[in-house]
């Protein structure tokens, strides 16, 4: 396929009325059509997920306090990397990390619903995190760098400095904006913790394979 994007599931109702488009087409794109599709979120199937603007507030498996609904913890001695989509504890952070190395290679992404926005944001944040980890860092140094990246000031949809405002709706009021910021902070912290485990399996690393994606820019963008 060279001139049009691949067939994809219908967009959820929450997206069908949006006027935020980057191209004059019924669907939303963040880059030009490509020859093959990127991977989309399996959470598009969950039509009852609450949103702020059009950003989904998906459940998380986390110990970090915040507005997210908390999924059950994993059984003892079960690594995050082994969690499959069939597991009741599988969440959007698992998906972001499992799809990162495939999706980061793409320069276009068709948004089929709110859950895809989470995938986009998470993928860009993983790229940001990888840029904080140097090949010479030990596990403790990298952990500190990743947590600092998660906790530092960041823009949310609607902020002037947010790079994806063309496809992300702003919160309707200040209270929603604060809730969205708190939720995204939870997501960022979970990504930092679980990415660290992948970069330093068994405490050894960092993984050269993961760091090989440091210079890749999903859709040519960054947070």
mmCIF file of C-alpha atoms in Angstrom:
data_model
loop_
_atom_site.group_PDB
_atom_site.id
_atom_site.type_symbol
_atom_site.label_atom_id
_atom_site.label_comp_id
_atom_site.label_asym_id
_atom_site.label_seq_id
_atom_site.Cartn_x
_atom_site.Cartn_y
_atom_site.Cartn_z
ATOM 1 C CA UNK A 1 0.000 0.000 0.000
ATOM 2 C CA UNK A 2 1.482 3.355 -0.983
ATOM 3 C CA UNK A 3 -1.235 5.992 -1.183
ATOM 4 C CA UNK A 4 -3.655 5.124 1.605
ATOM 5 C CA UNK A 5 -3.532 3.755 5.114
ATOM 6 C CA UNK A 6 -4.504 0.192 6.013
ATOM 7 C CA UNK A 7 -7.966 -0.800 7.054
ATOM 8 C CA UNK A 8 -8.441 -0.398 10.795
ATOM 9 C CA UNK A 9 -11.250 -0.949 13.302
ATOM 10 C CA UNK A 10 -13.902 1.800 13.412
ATOM 11 C CA UNK A 11 -13.087 4.640 15.751
ATOM 12 C CA UNK A 12 -14.952 4.627 19.065
ATOM 13 C CA UNK A 13 -17.897 7.040 19.390
ATOM 14 C CA UNK A 14 -15.864 9.401 21.567
ATOM 15 C CA UNK A 15 -13.579 10.130 18.607
ATOM 16 C CA UNK A 16 -16.098 10.219 15.816
ATOM 17 C CA UNK A 17 -17.198 13.773 16.593
ATOM 18 C CA UNK A 18 -13.785 15.309 17.132
ATOM 19 C CA UNK A 19 -12.669 18.101 14.853
ATOM 20 C CA UNK A 20 -8.979 17.728 15.652
ATOM 21 C CA UNK A 21 -7.488 16.547 12.382
ATOM 22 C CA UNK A 22 -4.080 17.050 10.877
ATOM 23 C CA UNK A 23 -5.171 16.117 7.369
ATOM 24 C CA UNK A 24 -8.494 16.602 5.552
ATOM 25 C CA UNK A 25 -9.645 13.012 6.098
ATOM 26 C CA UNK A 26 -12.252 11.371 8.344
ATOM 27 C CA UNK A 27 -9.522 9.861 10.507
ATOM 28 C CA UNK A 28 -6.670 11.441 12.429
ATOM 29 C CA UNK A 29 -3.040 11.072 11.446
ATOM 30 C CA UNK A 30 0.141 12.328 13.025
ATOM 31 C CA UNK A 31 2.196 11.864 9.850
ATOM 32 C CA UNK A 32 1.784 10.933 6.240
ATOM 33 C CA UNK A 33 0.439 7.472 5.301
ATOM 34 C CA UNK A 34 3.065 4.731 5.167
ATOM 35 C CA UNK A 35 3.417 1.384 3.457
ATOM 36 C CA UNK A 36 2.405 -0.701 6.480
ATOM 37 C CA UNK A 37 0.491 -0.122 9.716
ATOM 38 C CA UNK A 38 1.854 0.407 13.188
ATOM 39 C CA UNK A 39 0.443 -1.605 16.070
ATOM 40 C CA UNK A 40 -2.654 -0.182 17.758
ATOM 41 C CA UNK A 41 -3.832 -0.520 21.341
ATOM 42 C CA UNK A 42 -5.851 -3.562 22.366
ATOM 43 C CA UNK A 43 -7.603 -1.252 24.820
ATOM 44 C CA UNK A 44 -9.507 0.289 21.914
ATOM 45 C CA UNK A 45 -11.947 -2.555 22.547
ATOM 46 C CA UNK A 46 -12.838 -1.065 25.947
ATOM 47 C CA UNK A 47 -15.510 1.440 25.005
ATOM 48 C CA UNK A 48 -16.400 2.530 28.564
ATOM 49 C CA UNK A 49 -12.998 3.929 29.534
ATOM 50 C CA UNK A 50 -13.327 7.448 31.023
ATOM 51 C CA UNK A 51 -11.488 10.236 29.239
ATOM 52 C CA UNK A 52 -10.252 13.704 30.057
ATOM 53 C CA UNK A 53 -10.423 15.639 26.829
ATOM 54 C CA UNK A 54 -9.805 12.632 24.604
ATOM 55 C CA UNK A 55 -7.014 11.092 26.694
ATOM 56 C CA UNK A 56 -8.034 7.772 28.284
ATOM 57 C CA UNK A 57 -7.847 7.177 32.023
ATOM 58 C CA UNK A 58 -6.975 3.498 31.773
ATOM 59 C CA UNK A 59 -6.483 1.239 34.815
ATOM 60 C CA UNK A 60 -2.907 0.755 36.011
ATOM 61 C CA UNK A 61 -1.016 -1.871 37.937
ATOM 62 C CA UNK A 62 0.748 0.515 40.263
ATOM 63 C CA UNK A 63 1.630 1.400 43.825
ATOM 64 C CA UNK A 64 1.866 5.084 42.991
ATOM 65 C CA UNK A 65 -0.950 7.161 44.421
ATOM 66 C CA UNK A 66 -3.195 8.915 41.936
ATOM 67 C CA UNK A 67 -6.551 8.884 40.153
ATOM 68 C CA UNK A 68 -6.035 5.633 38.216
ATOM 69 C CA UNK A 69 -8.110 2.566 39.009
ATOM 70 C CA UNK A 70 -5.600 0.068 40.409
ATOM 71 C CA UNK A 71 -5.357 -3.400 38.884
ATOM 72 C CA UNK A 72 -4.386 -6.459 40.962
ATOM 73 C CA UNK A 73 -0.699 -6.889 41.719
ATOM 74 C CA UNK A 74 1.207 -9.708 40.047
ATOM 75 C CA UNK A 75 1.810 -12.944 41.952
ATOM 76 C CA UNK A 76 5.139 -13.101 43.816
ATOM 77 C CA UNK A 77 8.216 -13.679 41.624
ATOM 78 C CA UNK A 78 6.304 -12.862 38.426
ATOM 79 C CA UNK A 79 8.344 -10.436 36.276
ATOM 80 C CA UNK A 80 6.458 -7.615 34.549
ATOM 81 C CA UNK A 81 7.930 -8.696 31.240
ATOM 82 C CA UNK A 82 6.101 -12.028 31.470
ATOM 83 C CA UNK A 83 2.604 -10.522 31.751
ATOM 84 C CA UNK A 84 0.417 -11.287 28.728
ATOM 85 C CA UNK A 85 -2.687 -9.448 27.480
ATOM 86 C CA UNK A 86 -4.838 -12.278 28.798
ATOM 87 C CA UNK A 87 -3.757 -11.553 32.373
ATOM 88 C CA UNK A 88 -6.209 -9.496 34.460
ATOM 89 C CA UNK A 89 -3.284 -7.342 35.596
ATOM 90 C CA UNK A 90 -2.077 -6.477 32.077
ATOM 91 C CA UNK A 91 -2.206 -2.712 31.622
ATOM 92 C CA UNK A 92 -1.370 0.049 29.171
ATOM 93 C CA UNK A 93 2.214 0.319 30.455
ATOM 94 C CA UNK A 94 2.796 -3.353 29.647
ATOM 95 C CA UNK A 95 1.441 -2.669 26.169
ATOM 96 C CA UNK A 96 3.522 0.466 25.646
ATOM 97 C CA UNK A 97 6.736 -1.359 26.520
ATOM 98 C CA UNK A 98 5.908 -4.511 24.566
ATOM 99 C CA UNK A 99 5.076 -2.552 21.391
ATOM 100 C CA UNK A 100 7.734 0.136 21.710
ATOM 101 C CA UNK A 101 10.499 -1.502 19.695
ATOM 102 C CA UNK A 102 8.116 -2.130 16.804
ATOM 103 C CA UNK A 103 6.156 1.132 16.823
ATOM 104 C CA UNK A 104 9.107 3.467 17.368
ATOM 105 C CA UNK A 105 10.272 2.639 13.835
ATOM 106 C CA UNK A 106 7.164 4.202 12.278
ATOM 107 C CA UNK A 107 6.820 7.770 11.094
ATOM 108 C CA UNK A 108 3.033 7.717 10.934
ATOM 109 C CA UNK A 109 0.253 6.627 13.241
ATOM 110 C CA UNK A 110 -3.482 6.555 12.643
ATOM 111 C CA UNK A 111 -5.478 7.310 15.784
ATOM 112 C CA UNK A 112 -8.408 4.922 16.084
ATOM 113 C CA UNK A 113 -9.531 5.968 19.547
ATOM 114 C CA UNK A 114 -8.467 7.337 22.941
ATOM 115 C CA UNK A 115 -6.370 4.275 23.844
ATOM 116 C CA UNK A 116 -4.130 4.977 20.858
ATOM 117 C CA UNK A 117 -3.328 8.355 22.382
ATOM 118 C CA UNK A 118 -2.022 6.605 25.462
ATOM 119 C CA UNK A 119 0.122 4.410 23.219
ATOM 120 C CA UNK A 120 1.480 7.474 21.433
ATOM 121 C CA UNK A 121 2.270 9.358 24.626
ATOM 122 C CA UNK A 122 3.828 6.332 26.295
ATOM 123 C CA UNK A 123 5.990 5.521 23.289
ATOM 124 C CA UNK A 124 7.322 9.066 23.177
ATOM 125 C CA UNK A 125 8.039 9.009 26.899
ATOM 126 C CA UNK A 126 9.942 5.719 26.618
ATOM 127 C CA UNK A 127 12.108 7.374 23.965
ATOM 128 C CA UNK A 128 12.716 10.280 26.323
ATOM 129 C CA UNK A 129 13.686 7.873 29.100
ATOM 130 C CA UNK A 130 16.131 5.969 26.915
ATOM 131 C CA UNK A 131 17.868 9.250 26.192
ATOM 132 C CA UNK A 132 18.514 9.666 29.917
ATOM 133 C CA UNK A 133 20.348 6.347 30.273
ATOM 134 C CA UNK A 134 24.015 6.286 29.314
ATOM 135 C CA UNK A 135 25.875 3.070 28.398
ATOM 136 C CA UNK A 136 28.236 3.594 31.341
ATOM 137 C CA UNK A 137 25.490 3.886 33.977
ATOM 138 C CA UNK A 138 25.046 1.195 36.577
ATOM 139 C CA UNK A 139 21.564 0.116 37.659
ATOM 140 C CA UNK A 140 21.333 2.554 40.562
ATOM 141 C CA UNK A 141 22.424 5.549 38.486
ATOM 142 C CA UNK A 142 19.962 4.691 35.739
ATOM 143 C CA UNK A 143 17.140 4.201 38.230
ATOM 144 C CA UNK A 144 17.718 7.687 39.597
ATOM 145 C CA UNK A 145 17.840 9.186 36.095
ATOM 146 C CA UNK A 146 14.601 7.487 35.049
ATOM 147 C CA UNK A 147 12.684 8.437 38.183
ATOM 148 C CA UNK A 148 13.865 12.034 37.823
ATOM 149 C CA UNK A 149 12.639 12.018 34.219
ATOM 150 C CA UNK A 150 9.240 10.750 35.337
ATOM 151 C CA UNK A 151 8.879 13.354 38.081
ATOM 152 C CA UNK A 152 10.195 16.426 36.302
ATOM 153 C CA UNK A 153 7.771 19.074 35.067
ATOM 154 C CA UNK A 154 5.891 18.031 31.935
ATOM 155 C CA UNK A 155 3.256 19.435 29.595
ATOM 156 C CA UNK A 156 -0.218 17.951 29.221
ATOM 157 C CA UNK A 157 -2.756 18.342 26.399
ATOM 158 C CA UNK A 158 -3.872 21.949 26.230
ATOM 159 C CA UNK A 159 -0.567 23.379 27.451
ATOM 160 C CA UNK A 160 1.115 25.594 24.880
ATOM 161 C CA UNK A 161 4.272 23.472 24.998
ATOM 162 C CA UNK A 162 2.494 20.136 24.493
ATOM 163 C CA UNK A 163 3.681 18.891 21.072
ATOM 164 C CA UNK A 164 0.564 16.934 20.073
ATOM 165 C CA UNK A 165 -2.216 19.460 20.629
ATOM 166 C CA UNK A 166 -3.478 18.986 17.077
ATOM 167 C CA UNK A 167 -4.707 15.508 17.991
ATOM 168 C CA UNK A 168 -5.185 15.745 21.765
ATOM 169 C CA UNK A 169 -8.081 17.755 23.173
ATOM 170 C CA UNK A 170 -7.465 19.980 26.205
ATOM 171 C CA UNK A 171 -9.168 19.313 29.554
ATOM 172 C CA UNK A 172 -12.411 21.240 29.976
ATOM 173 C CA UNK A 173 -11.356 23.032 33.176
ATOM 174 C CA UNK A 174 -8.587 23.398 35.733
ATOM 175 C CA UNK A 175 -9.816 20.506 37.871
ATOM 176 C CA UNK A 176 -9.738 18.137 34.902
ATOM 177 C CA UNK A 177 -6.281 19.427 33.976
ATOM 178 C CA UNK A 178 -4.992 18.670 37.469
ATOM 179 C CA UNK A 179 -6.529 15.185 37.378
ATOM 180 C CA UNK A 180 -4.989 14.511 33.968
ATOM 181 C CA UNK A 181 -1.584 15.691 35.140
ATOM 182 C CA UNK A 182 -1.795 13.438 38.213
ATOM 183 C CA UNK A 183 -2.793 10.457 36.080
ATOM 184 C CA UNK A 184 -0.072 10.996 33.493
ATOM 185 C CA UNK A 185 2.417 11.300 36.352
ATOM 186 C CA UNK A 186 1.370 7.818 37.493
ATOM 187 C CA UNK A 187 1.859 6.484 33.974
ATOM 188 C CA UNK A 188 5.296 8.090 33.657
ATOM 189 C CA UNK A 189 6.462 6.650 36.967
ATOM 190 C CA UNK A 190 5.270 3.160 36.057
ATOM 191 C CA UNK A 191 7.000 3.359 32.688
ATOM 192 C CA UNK A 192 10.234 4.442 34.381
ATOM 193 C CA UNK A 193 10.159 1.567 36.875
ATOM 194 C CA UNK A 194 9.304 -1.147 34.367
ATOM 195 C CA UNK A 195 11.653 0.151 31.684
ATOM 196 C CA UNK A 196 14.472 0.033 34.223
ATOM 197 C CA UNK A 197 13.744 -3.649 34.847
ATOM 198 C CA UNK A 198 14.072 -4.310 31.120
ATOM 199 C CA UNK A 199 17.257 -2.288 30.793
ATOM 200 C CA UNK A 200 18.900 -4.032 33.756
ATOM 201 C CA UNK A 201 17.625 -7.612 33.895
ATOM 202 C CA UNK A 202 19.082 -9.253 36.964
ATOM 203 C CA UNK A 203 20.771 -5.968 37.836
ATOM 204 C CA UNK A 204 23.137 -6.205 34.867
ATOM 205 C CA UNK A 205 23.178 -3.796 31.966
ATOM 206 C CA UNK A 206 22.162 -1.527 30.481
ATOM 207 C CA UNK A 207 20.751 -3.596 27.642
ATOM 208 C CA UNK A 208 22.544 -2.679 24.420
ATOM 209 C CA UNK A 209 19.517 -3.845 22.480
ATOM 210 C CA UNK A 210 17.183 -1.382 24.217
ATOM 211 C CA UNK A 211 19.723 1.438 24.012
ATOM 212 C CA UNK A 212 20.036 0.866 20.270
ATOM 213 C CA UNK A 213 16.637 2.587 19.979
ATOM 214 C CA UNK A 214 17.815 5.753 21.743
ATOM 215 C CA UNK A 215 18.069 7.838 18.581
ATOM 216 C CA UNK A 216 14.821 6.577 17.075
ATOM 217 C CA UNK A 217 12.001 9.132 17.085
ATOM 218 C CA UNK A 218 8.460 7.821 16.857
ATOM 219 C CA UNK A 219 6.791 9.896 14.110
ATOM 220 C CA UNK A 220 9.811 12.191 14.259
ATOM 221 C CA UNK A 221 8.422 13.745 17.454
ATOM 222 C CA UNK A 222 9.430 14.135 21.087
ATOM 223 C CA UNK A 223 7.695 15.268 24.260
#
